[in-house]
Amino acid sequence: MTNSNVDKERLQASMARLFDIYKEIAVVADQVSTWRCLYKDQHDRCTAKFGCRNQLHSRVPGELPVCTGDDRLDYRSAWEI
């Protein structure tokens, strides 16, 4: 497809819709990040590449640690520098 075959109005509308979708995702992520650790996945596993006092490590090599933190806490103070 060449530039002359592109429907510029349709492309702009599509890009605007995509921006709106990502904007909504970002708003929700910002809200959730105030009460849920950013490194906790959907299975309550910690994906952080640094130490945290809320990590419970298993004896299985390579397995992500379990996040034992409470989502009602401010996690930012738990992260080790």
mmCIF file of N, CA, C and O in Angstrom, residues 1-63:
data_model
loop_
_atom_site.group_PDB
_atom_site.id
_atom_site.type_symbol
_atom_site.label_atom_id
_atom_site.label_comp_id
_atom_site.label_asym_id
_atom_site.label_seq_id
_atom_site.Cartn_x
_atom_site.Cartn_y
_atom_site.Cartn_z
ATOM 1 N N MET A 1 0.852 -1.179 0.000
ATOM 2 C CA MET A 1 0.000 0.000 0.000
ATOM 3 C C MET A 1 0.896 1.239 0.000
ATOM 4 O O MET A 1 1.798 1.356 0.817
ATOM 5 N N THR A 2 0.619 2.151 -0.864
ATOM 6 C CA THR A 2 1.385 3.386 -0.929
ATOM 7 C C THR A 2 0.672 4.475 -0.159
ATOM 8 O O THR A 2 -0.495 4.348 0.193
ATOM 9 N N ASN A 3 1.360 5.565 0.096
ATOM 10 C CA ASN A 3 0.761 6.686 0.825
ATOM 11 C C ASN A 3 -0.475 7.227 0.139
ATOM 12 O O ASN A 3 -1.385 7.725 0.781
ATOM 13 N N SER A 4 -0.539 7.145 -1.193
ATOM 14 C CA SER A 4 -1.698 7.664 -1.911
ATOM 15 C C SER A 4 -2.940 6.814 -1.684
ATOM 16 O O SER A 4 -4.055 7.278 -1.881
ATOM 17 N N ASN A 5 -2.767 5.552 -1.241
ATOM 18 C CA ASN A 5 -3.908 4.666 -1.000
ATOM 19 C C ASN A 5 -4.416 4.735 0.433
ATOM 20 O O ASN A 5 -5.395 4.092 0.764
ATOM 21 N N VAL A 6 -3.756 5.495 1.291
ATOM 22 C CA VAL A 6 -4.129 5.569 2.699
ATOM 23 C C VAL A 6 -5.239 6.595 2.888
ATOM 24 O O VAL A 6 -5.148 7.731 2.428
ATOM 25 N N ASP A 7 -6.297 6.164 3.568
ATOM 26 C CA ASP A 7 -7.384 7.085 3.913
ATOM 27 C C ASP A 7 -6.949 7.819 5.181
ATOM 28 O O ASP A 7 -7.041 7.289 6.289
ATOM 29 N N LYS A 8 -6.464 9.032 5.013
ATOM 30 C CA LYS A 8 -5.878 9.774 6.123
ATOM 31 C C LYS A 8 -6.884 10.074 7.222
ATOM 32 O O LYS A 8 -6.555 10.026 8.405
ATOM 33 N N GLU A 9 -8.110 10.368 6.884
ATOM 34 C CA GLU A 9 -9.131 10.641 7.906
ATOM 35 C C GLU A 9 -9.432 9.385 8.714
ATOM 36 O O GLU A 9 -9.568 9.445 9.939
ATOM 37 N N ARG A 10 -9.528 8.263 8.040
ATOM 38 C CA ARG A 10 -9.781 7.001 8.747
ATOM 39 C C ARG A 10 -8.600 6.645 9.641
ATOM 40 O O ARG A 10 -8.786 6.178 10.767
ATOM 41 N N LEU A 11 -7.382 6.870 9.151
ATOM 42 C CA LEU A 11 -6.186 6.619 9.943
ATOM 43 C C LEU A 11 -6.165 7.507 11.191
ATOM 44 O O LEU A 11 -5.894 7.029 12.294
ATOM 45 N N GLN A 12 -6.459 8.781 11.027
ATOM 46 C CA GLN A 12 -6.480 9.697 12.175
ATOM 47 C C GLN A 12 -7.553 9.297 13.183
ATOM 48 O O GLN A 12 -7.316 9.338 14.394
ATOM 49 N N ALA A 13 -8.716 8.880 12.715
ATOM 50 C CA ALA A 13 -9.785 8.437 13.617
ATOM 51 C C ALA A 13 -9.362 7.175 14.365
ATOM 52 O O ALA A 13 -9.620 7.036 15.567
ATOM 53 N N SER A 14 -8.706 6.266 13.664
ATOM 54 C CA SER A 14 -8.236 5.034 14.291
ATOM 55 C C SER A 14 -7.176 5.333 15.345
ATOM 56 O O SER A 14 -7.197 4.759 16.445
ATOM 57 N N MET A 15 -6.247 6.214 15.027
ATOM 58 C CA MET A 15 -5.196 6.585 15.975
ATOM 59 C C MET A 15 -5.791 7.296 17.201
ATOM 60 O O MET A 15 -5.350 7.056 18.328
ATOM 61 N N ALA A 16 -6.795 8.134 16.991
ATOM 62 C CA ALA A 16 -7.444 8.826 18.111
ATOM 63 C C ALA A 16 -8.143 7.825 19.025
ATOM 64 O O ALA A 16 -8.067 7.932 20.261
ATOM 65 N N ARG A 17 -8.799 6.825 18.439
ATOM 66 C CA ARG A 17 -9.479 5.795 19.240
ATOM 67 C C ARG A 17 -8.450 4.974 20.027
ATOM 68 O O ARG A 17 -8.645 4.670 21.197
ATOM 69 N N LEU A 18 -7.357 4.619 19.379
ATOM 70 C CA LEU A 18 -6.300 3.873 20.054
ATOM 71 C C LEU A 18 -5.718 4.679 21.215
ATOM 72 O O LEU A 18 -5.493 4.152 22.305
ATOM 73 N N PHE A 19 -5.513 5.966 21.007
ATOM 74 C CA PHE A 19 -5.023 6.832 22.074
ATOM 75 C C PHE A 19 -6.001 6.845 23.243
ATOM 76 O O PHE A 19 -5.593 6.767 24.404
ATOM 77 N N ASP A 20 -7.299 6.929 22.960
ATOM 78 C CA ASP A 20 -8.311 6.920 24.036
ATOM 79 C C ASP A 20 -8.271 5.623 24.831
ATOM 80 O O ASP A 20 -8.413 5.629 26.053
ATOM 81 N N ILE A 21 -8.076 4.511 24.147
ATOM 82 C CA ILE A 21 -8.003 3.218 24.833
ATOM 83 C C ILE A 21 -6.798 3.192 25.776
ATOM 84 O O ILE A 21 -6.910 2.820 26.948
ATOM 85 N N TYR A 22 -5.637 3.589 25.266
ATOM 86 C CA TYR A 22 -4.427 3.597 26.104
ATOM 87 C C TYR A 22 -4.527 4.610 27.240
ATOM 88 O O TYR A 22 -4.015 4.373 28.336
ATOM 89 N N LYS A 23 -5.198 5.715 27.002
ATOM 90 C CA LYS A 23 -5.379 6.722 28.043
ATOM 91 C C LYS A 23 -6.210 6.145 29.193
ATOM 92 O O LYS A 23 -5.884 6.329 30.363
ATOM 93 N N GLU A 24 -7.279 5.406 28.868
ATOM 94 C CA GLU A 24 -8.113 4.776 29.895
ATOM 95 C C GLU A 24 -7.313 3.739 30.694
ATOM 96 O O GLU A 24 -7.436 3.659 31.913
ATOM 97 N N ILE A 25 -6.494 2.958 30.004
ATOM 98 C CA ILE A 25 -5.653 1.964 30.678
ATOM 99 C C ILE A 25 -4.689 2.660 31.632
ATOM 100 O O ILE A 25 -4.487 2.215 32.768
ATOM 101 N N ALA A 26 -4.097 3.760 31.196
ATOM 102 C CA ALA A 26 -3.136 4.492 32.026
ATOM 103 C C ALA A 26 -3.799 5.074 33.268
ATOM 104 O O ALA A 26 -3.216 5.049 34.353
ATOM 105 N N VAL A 27 -5.017 5.578 33.129
ATOM 106 C CA VAL A 27 -5.738 6.139 34.281
ATOM 107 C C VAL A 27 -5.989 5.048 35.322
ATOM 108 O O VAL A 27 -5.748 5.247 36.518
ATOM 109 N N VAL A 28 -6.446 3.887 34.881
ATOM 110 C CA VAL A 28 -6.700 2.784 35.809
ATOM 111 C C VAL A 28 -5.395 2.317 36.454
ATOM 112 O O VAL A 28 -5.347 2.085 37.665
ATOM 113 N N ALA A 29 -4.336 2.202 35.676
ATOM 114 C CA ALA A 29 -3.042 1.775 36.219
ATOM 115 C C ALA A 29 -2.538 2.762 37.268
ATOM 116 O O ALA A 29 -2.002 2.356 38.303
ATOM 117 N N ASP A 30 -2.712 4.052 37.024
ATOM 118 C CA ASP A 30 -2.304 5.058 38.012
ATOM 119 C C ASP A 30 -3.089 4.910 39.307
ATOM 120 O O ASP A 30 -2.534 5.019 40.399
ATOM 121 N N GLN A 31 -4.383 4.647 39.205
ATOM 122 C CA GLN A 31 -5.208 4.488 40.406
ATOM 123 C C GLN A 31 -4.809 3.240 41.178
ATOM 124 O O GLN A 31 -4.627 3.276 42.388
ATOM 125 N N VAL A 32 -4.655 2.124 40.470
ATOM 126 C CA VAL A 32 -4.322 0.849 41.116
ATOM 127 C C VAL A 32 -2.946 0.915 41.767
ATOM 128 O O VAL A 32 -2.719 0.336 42.835
ATOM 129 N N SER A 33 -2.020 1.638 41.147
ATOM 130 C CA SER A 33 -0.655 1.688 41.678
ATOM 131 C C SER A 33 -0.575 2.400 43.021
ATOM 132 O O SER A 33 0.444 2.288 43.702
ATOM 133 N N THR A 34 -1.616 3.085 43.451
ATOM 134 C CA THR A 34 -1.593 3.736 44.761
ATOM 135 C C THR A 34 -1.901 2.759 45.886
ATOM 136 O O THR A 34 -1.666 3.067 47.041
ATOM 137 N N TRP A 35 -2.433 1.579 45.570
ATOM 138 C CA TRP A 35 -2.738 0.612 46.624
ATOM 139 C C TRP A 35 -2.246 -0.794 46.333
ATOM 140 O O TRP A 35 -2.251 -1.652 47.199
ATOM 141 N N ARG A 36 -1.806 -1.078 45.127
ATOM 142 C CA ARG A 36 -1.307 -2.414 44.792
ATOM 143 C C ARG A 36 0.110 -2.284 44.260
ATOM 144 O O ARG A 36 0.400 -1.438 43.426
ATOM 145 N N CYS A 37 0.980 -3.152 44.726
ATOM 146 C CA CYS A 37 2.372 -3.130 44.282
ATOM 147 C C CYS A 37 2.437 -3.289 42.765
ATOM 148 O O CYS A 37 1.759 -4.153 42.194
ATOM 149 N N LEU A 38 3.243 -2.477 42.137
ATOM 150 C CA LEU A 38 3.383 -2.508 40.685
ATOM 151 C C LEU A 38 4.020 -3.794 40.186
ATOM 152 O O LEU A 38 3.919 -4.135 39.012
ATOM 153 N N TYR A 39 4.687 -4.518 41.059
ATOM 154 C CA TYR A 39 5.422 -5.714 40.661
ATOM 155 C C TYR A 39 4.670 -7.008 40.968
ATOM 156 O O TYR A 39 5.170 -8.088 40.716
ATOM 157 N N LYS A 40 3.464 -6.918 41.500
ATOM 158 C CA LYS A 40 2.669 -8.099 41.818
ATOM 159 C C LYS A 40 1.850 -8.484 40.585
ATOM 160 O O LYS A 40 1.107 -7.676 40.048
ATOM 161 N N ASP A 41 2.009 -9.728 40.133
ATOM 162 C CA ASP A 41 1.243 -10.148 38.962
ATOM 163 C C ASP A 41 -0.132 -10.681 39.375
ATOM 164 O O ASP A 41 -0.488 -10.664 40.565
ATOM 165 N N GLN A 42 -0.890 -11.159 38.401
ATOM 166 C CA GLN A 42 -2.259 -11.608 38.676
ATOM 167 C C GLN A 42 -2.309 -12.865 39.532
ATOM 168 O O GLN A 42 -3.356 -13.203 40.073
ATOM 169 N N HIS A 43 -1.169 -13.545 39.699
ATOM 170 C CA HIS A 43 -1.097 -14.751 40.534
ATOM 171 C C HIS A 43 -0.436 -14.465 41.883
ATOM 172 O O HIS A 43 -0.006 -15.397 42.562
ATOM 173 N N ASP A 44 -0.342 -13.188 42.241
ATOM 174 C CA ASP A 44 0.292 -12.741 43.489
ATOM 175 C C ASP A 44 1.762 -13.146 43.569
ATOM 176 O O ASP A 44 2.301 -13.381 44.649
ATOM 177 N N ARG A 45 2.422 -13.208 42.428
ATOM 178 C CA ARG A 45 3.855 -13.466 42.363
ATOM 179 C C ARG A 45 4.570 -12.139 42.163
ATOM 180 O O ARG A 45 4.081 -11.251 41.475
ATOM 181 N N CYS A 46 5.735 -12.010 42.757
ATOM 182 C CA CYS A 46 6.515 -10.782 42.667
ATOM 183 C C CYS A 46 7.435 -10.838 41.457
ATOM 184 O O CYS A 46 8.243 -11.750 41.327
ATOM 185 N N THR A 47 7.324 -9.854 40.577
ATOM 186 C CA THR A 47 8.156 -9.802 39.371
ATOM 187 C C THR A 47 9.307 -8.808 39.511
ATOM 188 O O THR A 47 10.047 -8.597 38.557
ATOM 189 N N ALA A 48 9.479 -8.221 40.684
ATOM 190 C CA ALA A 48 10.539 -7.233 40.900
ATOM 191 C C ALA A 48 11.904 -7.888 40.763
ATOM 192 O O ALA A 48 12.104 -9.041 41.160
ATOM 193 N N LYS A 49 12.836 -7.152 40.230
ATOM 194 C CA LYS A 49 14.214 -7.639 40.078
ATOM 195 C C LYS A 49 15.090 -7.136 41.217
ATOM 196 O O LYS A 49 16.295 -7.022 41.082
ATOM 197 N N PHE A 50 14.482 -6.826 42.341
ATOM 198 C CA PHE A 50 15.183 -6.346 43.533
ATOM 199 C C PHE A 50 14.501 -6.928 44.756
ATOM 200 O O PHE A 50 13.402 -7.473 44.661
ATOM 201 N N GLY A 51 15.155 -6.832 45.905
ATOM 202 C CA GLY A 51 14.611 -7.400 47.125
ATOM 203 C C GLY A 51 13.477 -6.581 47.716
ATOM 204 O O GLY A 51 13.424 -5.365 47.578
ATOM 205 N N CYS A 52 12.567 -7.260 48.363
ATOM 206 C CA CYS A 52 11.440 -6.626 49.047
ATOM 207 C C CYS A 52 11.104 -7.501 50.254
ATOM 208 O O CYS A 52 11.130 -8.723 50.169
ATOM 209 N N ARG A 53 10.783 -6.875 51.363
ATOM 210 C CA ARG A 53 10.494 -7.658 52.570
ATOM 211 C C ARG A 53 9.182 -8.444 52.471
ATOM 212 O O ARG A 53 8.888 -9.283 53.314
ATOM 213 N N ASN A 54 8.391 -8.179 51.426
ATOM 214 C CA ASN A 54 7.130 -8.906 51.246
ATOM 215 C C ASN A 54 7.278 -10.126 50.343
ATOM 216 O O ASN A 54 6.303 -10.789 50.049
ATOM 217 N N GLN A 55 8.505 -10.449 49.925
ATOM 218 C CA GLN A 55 8.732 -11.604 49.056
ATOM 219 C C GLN A 55 8.891 -12.874 49.883
ATOM 220 O O GLN A 55 9.667 -12.912 50.829
ATOM 221 N N LEU A 56 8.163 -13.921 49.506
ATOM 222 C CA LEU A 56 8.305 -15.244 50.117
ATOM 223 C C LEU A 56 8.856 -16.164 49.036
ATOM 224 O O LEU A 56 8.165 -16.503 48.077
ATOM 225 N N HIS A 57 10.130 -16.528 49.193
ATOM 226 C CA HIS A 57 10.798 -17.356 48.187
ATOM 227 C C HIS A 57 10.525 -18.832 48.444
ATOM 228 O O HIS A 57 10.546 -19.291 49.583
ATOM 229 N N SER A 58 10.271 -19.569 47.360
ATOM 230 C CA SER A 58 10.091 -21.016 47.467
ATOM 231 C C SER A 58 11.442 -21.693 47.273
ATOM 232 O O SER A 58 12.447 -21.044 47.005
ATOM 233 N N ARG A 59 11.468 -22.980 47.370
ATOM 234 C CA ARG A 59 12.709 -23.731 47.157
ATOM 235 C C ARG A 59 12.838 -24.183 45.699
ATOM 236 O O ARG A 59 13.771 -24.891 45.359
ATOM 237 N N VAL A 60 11.894 -23.778 44.866
ATOM 238 C CA VAL A 60 11.921 -24.164 43.453
ATOM 239 C C VAL A 60 12.775 -23.161 42.683
ATOM 240 O O VAL A 60 12.454 -21.973 42.640
ATOM 241 N N PRO A 61 13.877 -23.611 42.088
ATOM 242 C CA PRO A 61 14.747 -22.694 41.346
ATOM 243 C C PRO A 61 13.999 -22.018 40.190
ATOM 244 O O PRO A 61 13.265 -22.657 39.455
ATOM 245 N N GLY A 62 14.188 -20.708 40.078
ATOM 246 C CA GLY A 62 13.588 -19.952 38.990
ATOM 247 C C GLY A 62 12.144 -19.542 39.198
ATOM 248 O O GLY A 62 11.591 -18.797 38.389
ATOM 249 N N GLU A 63 11.515 -20.031 40.250
ATOM 250 C CA GLU A 63 10.112 -19.669 40.505
ATOM 251 C C GLU A 63 10.045 -18.289 41.147
ATOM 252 O O GLU A 63 10.829 -17.965 42.036
#
